[in-house]
Short mmCIF file of C-alpha atoms in Angstrom, two decimals:
data_model
loop_
_atom_site.label_atom_id
_atom_site.label_comp_id
_atom_site.label_asym_id
_atom_site.label_seq_id
_atom_site.Cartn_x
_atom_site.Cartn_y
_atom_site.Cartn_z
CA MET A 1 86.29 65.34 129.50
CA ASN A 2 85.59 66.15 126.06
CA GLU A 3 82.83 68.01 126.42
CA ALA A 4 84.26 70.09 128.84
CA SER A 5 86.95 70.80 126.25
CA ASN A 6 84.52 71.42 123.26
CA LEU A 7 82.45 74.25 126.36
CA SER A 8 86.11 76.15 126.74
CA ARG A 9 86.36 75.93 122.96
CA ILE A 10 83.15 77.32 122.25
CA LYS A 11 83.36 80.25 125.13
CA ALA A 12 86.87 81.18 124.15
CA GLY A 13 85.59 81.36 120.36
CA PHE A 14 82.54 83.60 122.00
CA TYR A 15 85.09 85.94 123.40
CA PHE A 16 87.65 85.85 120.61
CA GLY A 17 85.05 86.57 118.17
CA SER A 18 83.16 89.35 119.61
CA THR A 19 86.89 90.89 120.11
CA VAL A 20 87.24 90.47 116.52
CA LEU A 21 84.17 91.72 115.51
CA VAL A 22 84.73 95.30 117.26
CA LYS A 23 88.11 95.33 116.22
CA THR A 24 87.23 94.77 112.29
CA LEU A 25 83.91 97.54 112.83
CA ALA A 26 86.31 99.69 114.82
CA GLY A 27 89.21 99.74 112.19
CA LEU A 28 87.08 99.66 109.48
CA LEU A 29 85.50 103.02 110.93
CA VAL A 30 88.75 104.14 111.52
CA ILE A 31 90.01 103.50 107.81
CA LYS A 32 87.31 104.76 106.20
CA MET A 33 87.24 108.71 108.47
CA LEU A 34 91.19 108.91 107.60
CA ALA A 35 90.26 108.32 103.61
CA SER A 36 88.03 110.12 103.20
CA LYS A 37 89.07 113.38 104.96
CA LEU A 38 92.77 112.73 104.12
CA GLY A 39 92.28 111.07 100.62
CA PRO A 40 93.91 108.74 98.80
CA GLU A 41 97.73 111.40 99.11
CA GLY A 42 96.58 111.97 102.44
CA PHE A 43 96.09 108.61 103.65
CA GLY A 44 99.29 106.60 101.77
CA LEU A 45 101.39 109.68 103.59
CA LEU A 46 99.47 108.76 107.12
CA GLY A 47 100.79 105.44 105.71
CA GLN A 48 104.60 105.81 106.84
CA LEU A 49 103.72 106.68 110.60
CA MET A 50 101.52 104.46 110.94
CA THR A 51 103.90 101.75 109.49
CA VAL A 52 105.69 103.62 112.78
CA VAL A 53 103.45 103.75 115.11
CA ALA A 54 103.20 100.12 114.65
CA ILE A 55 107.01 99.14 115.05
CA VAL A 56 107.03 100.31 118.07
CA GLY A 57 103.99 99.79 119.84
CA MET A 58 104.90 95.70 118.73
CA LEU A 59 108.53 96.82 120.81
CA ALA A 60 106.54 98.12 123.70
CA GLY A 61 107.97 96.87 126.99
CA GLY A 62 110.51 94.34 124.99
CA GLY A 63 107.78 92.07 123.28
CA ILE A 64 108.14 89.73 125.89
CA THR A 65 104.46 88.61 125.45
CA ASN A 66 104.44 85.66 123.83
CA GLY A 67 107.27 84.45 126.28
CA LEU A 68 105.71 85.32 128.89
CA ILE A 69 102.22 83.61 128.04
CA ARG A 70 103.83 80.47 127.14
CA VAL A 71 105.76 80.91 131.02
CA LEU A 72 102.52 81.62 132.85
CA ALA A 73 100.47 78.54 131.66
CA LYS A 74 103.03 76.37 132.69
CA ALA A 75 103.32 78.21 136.00
CA PRO A 76 100.50 80.34 136.60
CA LEU A 77 100.35 83.50 138.65
CA GLY A 78 99.56 82.12 141.52
CA THR A 79 102.23 79.72 142.50
CA ALA A 80 105.98 81.22 144.04
CA GLU A 81 107.13 80.46 140.05
CA GLY A 82 104.71 82.10 138.30
CA ARG A 83 105.09 85.51 140.45
CA ALA A 84 109.19 85.28 139.51
CA TRP A 85 108.58 85.11 136.21
CA TYR A 86 105.97 87.51 136.25
CA ALA A 87 107.80 89.92 138.60
CA SER A 88 111.11 89.52 135.72
CA ALA A 89 108.69 90.90 132.94
CA TYR A 90 108.29 93.61 134.28
CA THR A 91 111.63 94.40 135.04
CA LEU A 92 112.11 93.70 131.79
CA THR A 93 109.18 95.94 129.86
CA THR A 94 110.41 99.10 132.53
CA PHE A 95 114.05 98.65 131.16
CA VAL A 96 112.81 98.80 127.63
CA CYS A 97 110.24 101.22 128.16
CA CYS A 98 112.66 103.91 129.72
CA VAL A 99 115.69 102.85 126.64
CA SER A 100 112.92 103.03 123.43
CA ALA A 101 111.52 107.06 125.41
CA VAL A 102 114.95 108.17 125.33
CA LEU A 103 115.62 106.78 121.87
CA ILE A 104 112.17 107.92 120.63
CA ALA A 105 112.55 111.36 121.80
CA ALA A 106 116.33 111.77 121.28
CA VAL A 107 115.43 110.69 116.72
CA SER A 108 112.77 112.46 117.10
CA PRO A 109 113.84 115.65 114.80
CA VAL A 110 114.77 113.15 112.09
CA LEU A 111 111.47 110.91 112.56
CA ALA A 112 109.33 114.48 112.58
CA ASP A 113 110.72 115.43 109.40
CA TYR A 114 110.84 112.38 107.41
CA LEU A 115 107.42 110.89 108.16
CA VAL A 116 105.05 114.04 108.98
CA PRO A 117 106.65 117.41 108.26
CA GLY A 118 104.73 120.49 109.78
CA VAL A 119 103.40 118.71 112.38
CA GLY A 120 106.25 118.16 115.35
CA LEU A 121 108.50 116.94 117.34
CA MET A 122 105.84 116.67 120.19
CA LEU A 123 104.05 113.66 118.20
CA PHE A 124 106.88 111.67 119.03
CA ILE A 125 107.37 112.73 122.62
CA VAL A 126 103.64 111.56 122.81
CA LEU A 127 104.68 108.74 120.59
CA ALA A 128 107.39 108.05 123.32
CA PHE A 129 104.62 107.80 126.41
CA SER A 130 102.25 106.33 124.12
CA GLN A 131 104.55 102.36 123.84
CA ALA A 132 105.15 102.65 127.58
CA LEU A 133 101.40 102.22 128.40
CA ILE A 134 101.21 99.66 125.16
CA GLY A 135 103.93 97.90 127.30
CA TYR A 136 102.39 97.63 131.01
CA GLY A 137 99.04 97.01 129.52
CA ASN A 138 101.03 93.87 127.72
CA LEU A 139 101.77 92.18 131.49
CA PRO A 140 98.04 91.89 132.42
CA LEU A 141 96.51 91.13 129.14
CA ALA A 142 99.44 88.17 128.82
CA GLU A 143 98.57 86.93 132.32
CA ALA A 144 94.68 86.66 131.76
CA SER A 145 96.13 84.23 127.97
CA SER A 146 97.63 81.99 129.70
CA ARG A 147 95.00 80.95 132.00
CA GLY A 148 92.56 80.80 129.59
CA GLY A 149 90.82 84.12 130.72
CA SER A 150 89.43 84.83 127.16
CA ALA A 151 86.02 87.05 129.65
CA THR A 152 88.65 89.29 130.38
CA PHE A 153 91.35 90.00 127.42
CA SER A 154 88.06 90.31 125.23
CA LEU A 155 86.82 92.48 128.03
CA ILE A 156 89.74 95.06 128.35
CA ASN A 157 90.82 95.05 124.39
CA VAL A 158 86.99 96.58 123.18
CA SER A 159 87.18 98.87 125.93
CA GLY A 160 90.07 100.01 124.28
CA THR A 161 89.91 100.08 121.41
CA LEU A 162 85.88 101.60 121.08
CA ALA A 163 88.45 103.90 123.07
CA GLY A 164 90.83 104.35 120.63
CA ALA A 165 88.39 104.20 117.48
CA ALA A 166 86.51 106.91 118.94
CA LEU A 167 89.79 109.12 119.56
CA VAL A 168 90.57 108.69 116.30
CA ILE A 169 87.57 109.95 114.91
CA ALA A 170 87.10 113.02 117.40
CA ALA A 171 90.66 113.96 116.10
CA VAL A 172 90.43 113.72 112.28
CA TYR A 173 87.06 115.32 112.29
CA TYR A 174 87.89 118.13 114.58
CA GLY A 175 91.93 118.64 113.13
CA SER A 176 92.50 117.29 109.77
CA PHE A 177 96.21 116.07 109.09
CA LYS A 178 97.91 116.97 112.12
CA GLY A 179 94.95 115.70 114.56
CA ALA A 180 94.96 112.58 112.78
CA ALA A 181 98.80 111.72 113.63
CA TYR A 182 98.07 112.30 117.30
CA SER A 183 95.29 110.32 117.53
CA VAL A 184 96.68 107.31 115.54
CA VAL A 185 99.83 107.80 117.83
CA LEU A 186 97.88 107.19 120.87
CA MET A 187 94.70 104.74 119.52
CA PRO A 188 97.01 101.60 120.69
CA ALA A 189 98.03 103.03 124.45
CA MET A 190 93.69 102.56 124.80
CA VAL A 191 93.86 99.03 125.27
CA GLY A 192 97.11 99.19 127.63
CA VAL A 193 95.26 101.84 129.26
CA PHE A 194 92.36 99.55 130.33
CA ALA A 195 94.55 96.96 130.91
CA LEU A 196 95.96 98.78 133.66
CA LEU A 197 92.38 99.74 134.96
CA TYR A 198 91.72 96.45 135.07
CA ALA A 199 94.96 95.46 136.54
CA ALA A 200 94.52 98.20 139.56
CA PHE A 201 91.17 97.82 140.17
CA ARG A 202 90.18 94.11 139.61
CA ARG A 203 93.22 91.83 139.73
CA ARG A 204 96.16 93.31 142.75
CA GLU A 205 97.81 91.02 143.00
CA LEU A 206 99.10 91.77 138.99
CA ILE A 207 100.20 95.03 140.79
CA SER A 208 102.17 93.21 143.64
CA SER A 209 103.65 91.02 141.78
CA CYS A 210 105.28 94.00 140.05
CA SER A 211 108.82 93.77 141.44
CA TRP A 212 111.94 94.32 140.75
CA SER A 213 113.80 90.88 139.81
CA VAL A 214 116.68 90.32 137.49
CA ALA A 215 117.19 86.55 136.93
CA PRO A 216 119.47 85.99 134.77
CA GLU A 217 117.98 82.57 133.01
CA ARG A 218 114.59 83.97 133.30
CA ILE A 219 115.95 87.45 131.86
CA LYS A 220 117.41 85.20 128.78
CA LEU A 221 114.68 83.04 127.95
CA LEU A 222 111.74 86.22 127.42
CA LEU A 223 114.81 87.79 125.60
CA SER A 224 114.37 85.18 123.32
CA PHE A 225 111.29 85.68 122.44
CA SER A 226 111.83 89.48 122.55
CA MET A 227 113.88 88.97 119.48
CA VAL A 228 111.63 87.05 117.67
CA THR A 229 109.04 90.02 118.69
CA LEU A 230 111.91 92.69 117.04
CA ILE A 231 112.73 90.83 114.36
CA GLY A 232 108.73 90.54 113.51
CA ALA A 233 108.16 94.22 114.08
CA ILE A 234 110.78 95.50 111.64
CA SER A 235 111.56 92.81 109.13
CA VAL A 236 107.99 93.08 106.82
CA PRO A 237 107.23 96.86 107.76
CA LEU A 238 110.90 98.05 106.70
CA ALA A 239 110.39 96.04 103.77
CA GLN A 240 107.01 97.98 103.14
CA LEU A 241 108.47 101.56 103.94
CA PHE A 242 111.27 100.15 101.41
CA ILE A 243 108.33 99.58 98.91
CA ARG A 244 106.71 102.53 99.50
CA ASP A 245 109.38 105.07 99.00
CA VAL A 246 110.21 102.89 95.22
CA LEU A 247 105.96 103.07 94.58
CA ALA A 248 106.14 106.65 95.52
CA ARG A 249 109.05 108.17 93.36
CA ALA A 250 108.17 106.41 90.50
CA MET A 251 104.47 106.34 90.34
CA GLY A 252 103.27 109.32 93.46
CA TRP A 253 101.66 108.72 96.66
CA GLU A 254 98.49 108.34 95.30
CA GLN A 255 99.44 105.07 93.88
CA VAL A 256 100.93 104.62 97.54
CA GLY A 257 97.26 105.16 98.90
CA GLN A 258 95.72 102.85 97.13
CA TRP A 259 98.60 100.04 98.16
CA GLN A 260 97.67 101.34 101.66
CA GLY A 261 94.19 100.87 101.65
CA VAL A 262 94.74 97.10 100.40
CA ILE A 263 97.46 96.64 103.42
CA LYS A 264 95.05 98.40 105.92
CA LEU A 265 92.20 95.76 105.14
CA SER A 266 94.64 93.20 105.19
CA ASP A 267 95.46 94.08 108.83
CA VAL A 268 92.06 94.22 110.07
CA TYR A 269 91.54 90.95 109.37
CA MET A 270 95.35 89.76 110.00
CA GLN A 271 94.76 91.36 113.63
CA PHE A 272 92.45 88.39 113.76
CA MET A 273 94.68 85.73 112.75
CA GLY A 274 96.93 86.99 115.63
CA VAL A 275 94.86 87.39 118.50
CA VAL A 276 93.78 83.91 118.32
CA LEU A 277 97.25 82.59 117.80
CA ILE A 278 99.09 84.46 120.35
CA ASN A 279 96.18 84.38 123.20
CA PHE A 280 94.33 81.06 122.15
CA VAL A 281 96.44 78.48 120.13
CA LEU A 282 99.92 79.54 121.72
CA PRO A 283 98.81 78.81 125.42
CA ARG A 284 97.23 75.74 124.16
CA ILE A 285 100.60 74.26 122.48
CA ALA A 286 103.13 75.43 125.33
CA ALA A 287 100.39 73.40 127.44
CA ALA A 288 100.21 70.39 125.58
CA SER A 289 101.37 66.74 126.60
CA ASP A 290 102.67 65.24 123.41
CA VAL A 291 103.21 65.57 119.51
CA ARG A 292 99.90 64.21 118.79
CA HIS A 293 98.03 66.16 121.14
CA VAL A 294 100.22 69.83 119.73
CA PHE A 295 99.24 68.85 116.54
CA LYS A 296 95.92 68.32 117.32
CA GLU A 297 95.37 71.54 118.94
CA TRP A 298 97.39 73.38 115.82
CA SER A 299 95.50 71.78 112.98
CA VAL A 300 92.13 72.35 114.56
CA SER A 301 92.87 75.65 115.17
CA VAL A 302 94.23 76.50 111.74
CA CYS A 303 91.85 75.02 109.61
CA ALA A 304 88.68 77.16 111.44
CA LEU A 305 90.81 80.00 111.13
CA VAL A 306 91.82 79.69 107.22
CA GLY A 307 87.78 78.72 106.45
CA VAL A 308 86.71 81.89 108.46
CA LEU A 309 89.53 84.04 106.17
CA LEU A 310 88.21 82.69 103.09
CA ALA A 311 84.56 82.93 103.59
CA GLY A 312 85.78 86.26 104.42
CA PHE A 313 87.15 86.66 101.02
CA ALA A 314 84.56 85.14 99.47
CA VAL A 315 81.92 87.97 100.73
CA PHE A 316 84.23 91.34 100.28
CA TYR A 317 85.80 90.34 96.60
CA LEU A 318 81.83 89.22 95.40
CA LEU A 319 80.98 92.49 97.25
CA ARG A 320 84.24 94.95 96.49
CA ASP A 321 82.63 97.46 94.31
CA PHE A 322 80.19 98.76 97.16
CA LEU A 323 82.69 97.88 100.69
CA ILE A 324 85.79 99.66 98.24
CA THR A 325 83.44 102.16 98.57
CA LEU A 326 81.92 102.39 101.67
CA VAL A 327 84.74 101.89 104.10
CA PHE A 328 86.94 104.19 101.97
CA SER A 329 85.72 106.19 98.91
CA SER A 330 84.90 105.98 95.16
CA ASP A 331 88.81 107.25 94.54
CA PHE A 332 90.28 103.86 95.89
CA LEU A 333 88.55 101.62 93.20
CA PRO A 334 91.50 101.17 91.87
CA MET A 335 92.95 99.14 94.25
CA LYS A 336 90.58 96.64 94.05
CA ALA A 337 93.18 95.73 91.01
CA LEU A 338 95.10 94.68 94.41
CA LEU A 339 92.68 92.62 96.08
CA ALA A 340 93.16 88.89 95.23
CA PRO A 341 96.76 88.53 95.06
CA GLN A 342 97.10 90.18 98.73
CA MET A 343 94.10 88.11 99.56
CA ALA A 344 96.03 84.80 98.37
CA GLY A 345 99.19 85.84 99.91
CA ASP A 346 97.27 86.36 103.63
CA VAL A 347 95.70 82.77 103.67
CA PHE A 348 99.24 81.88 102.74
CA ARG A 349 100.78 83.69 105.17
CA THR A 350 97.99 82.45 107.98
CA ILE A 351 99.08 78.61 108.29
CA ALA A 352 102.66 79.73 107.73
CA ALA A 353 102.24 81.80 110.90
CA SER A 354 100.52 79.43 113.03
CA ILE A 355 103.21 77.30 111.81
CA SER A 356 106.17 79.53 113.38
CA TYR A 357 103.84 79.97 116.66
CA LEU A 358 103.51 76.18 116.98
CA PHE A 359 107.31 76.11 117.32
CA MET A 360 107.50 78.99 119.55
CA ALA A 361 105.19 77.25 122.15
CA ARG A 362 107.13 74.44 121.85
CA GLY A 363 110.58 76.05 123.01
CA LEU A 364 111.61 76.16 119.20
CA VAL A 365 112.50 80.17 119.39
CA ARG A 366 115.37 79.82 116.56
CA VAL A 367 112.74 78.78 114.03
CA SER A 368 110.53 81.30 114.56
CA PHE A 369 113.12 83.93 114.86
CA ALA A 370 114.65 82.88 111.29
CA PHE A 371 110.67 83.14 109.45
CA GLU A 372 110.09 86.59 111.04
CA LEU A 373 113.60 87.72 109.61
CA ALA A 374 112.70 85.99 105.80
CA GLN A 375 109.52 87.62 105.42
CA GLY A 376 110.97 91.14 105.16
CA VAL A 377 114.17 89.54 102.91
CA VAL A 378 111.74 87.75 100.83
CA LEU A 379 109.13 90.53 99.96
CA VAL A 380 112.21 93.32 99.75
CA CYS A 381 113.68 90.25 97.04
CA ALA A 382 110.52 89.17 95.27
CA PHE A 383 109.12 93.00 95.04
CA SER A 384 113.04 93.68 93.66
CA LEU A 385 111.79 91.44 90.65
CA PHE A 386 108.14 91.81 90.05
CA PHE A 387 108.58 95.61 90.00
CA ASN A 388 109.56 96.75 86.77
CA SER A 389 107.40 94.08 84.76
CA GLN A 390 104.67 94.53 87.39
CA GLY A 391 104.56 97.98 88.16
CA ALA A 392 101.61 98.86 90.53
CA LEU A 393 101.06 94.80 91.04
CA ALA A 394 103.98 94.67 92.21
CA PRO A 395 103.51 94.71 95.96
CA VAL A 396 100.67 92.28 96.18
CA TYR A 397 102.53 90.24 93.63
CA ALA A 398 105.84 90.03 96.10
CA HIS A 399 103.36 89.16 99.06
CA LEU A 400 102.04 86.33 97.53
CA LEU A 401 104.93 84.88 96.64
CA THR A 402 106.79 85.39 99.95
CA TYR A 403 104.13 83.43 101.78
CA PHE A 404 103.73 80.96 99.42
CA THR A 405 107.11 80.37 99.72
CA LEU A 406 107.25 80.58 103.65
CA CYS A 407 104.16 78.39 103.62
CA ALA A 408 105.42 75.65 102.07
CA VAL A 409 109.01 75.60 103.86
CA MET A 410 107.30 75.72 107.53
CA ALA A 411 105.23 73.08 106.59
CA VAL A 412 107.68 70.46 105.59
CA GLY A 413 110.01 72.17 108.74
CA LEU A 414 106.71 70.98 110.80
CA LEU A 415 106.07 67.75 108.73
CA PHE A 416 109.99 67.15 109.86
CA TRP A 417 109.70 68.16 113.30
CA MET A 418 106.73 65.80 113.94
CA LYS A 419 108.01 62.87 112.72
CA ARG A 420 111.25 62.94 114.60
CA ARG A 421 109.62 63.61 118.11
CA VAL A 422 107.04 60.26 117.14
CA GLN A 423 109.92 58.59 116.70
#
């Protein structure tokens, strides 16, 4: 039994590792193209659009992926209950995608003027279409994750990531800033496109399970996970938008571009953390039978994640001048002063997020909701505290303080929960 479990972990680790490697290299290549073509000022301006695209992508389809993974881990698609859950998820996704498309179209004039003046309204019509592809594509990806289908998950993500990266590179090369804006909007949808192709040609039962089903109890449970995703999608990004505006007014868009470079590097490796936590750790914890098994699954996973993170940080920091020039350009070398606090904060962020996913997997969604909400609130407060004295370093010091605090609070909460469950 242990040998089979270890083999399963090794296979899953290989597939997730391959996915992360491709996503990381593709992400760095995209950053390189955007930074070298647009420079710090253009990169900082495009960062506003990237934040909005990230928010829309996380909310696509109602943000029910985590909830669907959890319920399908206990009731697979092959069962009547599993098909009922999938149908409810499809129904909710359809409703949210339609509402989101209407809202995006309605506010597109404001978004166009504020985020990317001169590009045009059509960009946000494309964004409305893109979020629907992401939302529907999340359904087969969630089903694959729930049954431990790491090979399927990896194939879809690698294919979509490579297609998206190729799209960005071609668009930036031939279309400059406008092409970059459209490609940034479309890139996340490529994974959704490949997920839908997989469902259509390899798993027809996924298509046949997409029936209309308004079951109040199921919808309510999925929406509880959706609320966590909603807060997570807007809490930190809105805080970052606030920080960008303050930095831009006080120090100019070039300084915003330096900080944006650090944020985008962080996004690349934190994406790896999210992939593993959502698609590997969460279903295992959800299926665990007792609190000791839960803690074992969590502790093994988080130790491995932090170990990989620290090793990567050590290499990057030692080679920071060379790697910043390689990934961005020599214009971005001032960002190396921001690296150490950002990296330290990301270690605490990983631990805190892993505890949040543990609570989510065990049905304590309110704890995860509070954690997601607190991230943005604490980040803004910490930035306001540091800005007058630290200036350009304020965002990364605020990041470090935010996640150190939240990590400590979540760790205390975990110990308290375990003590109660053991008793």
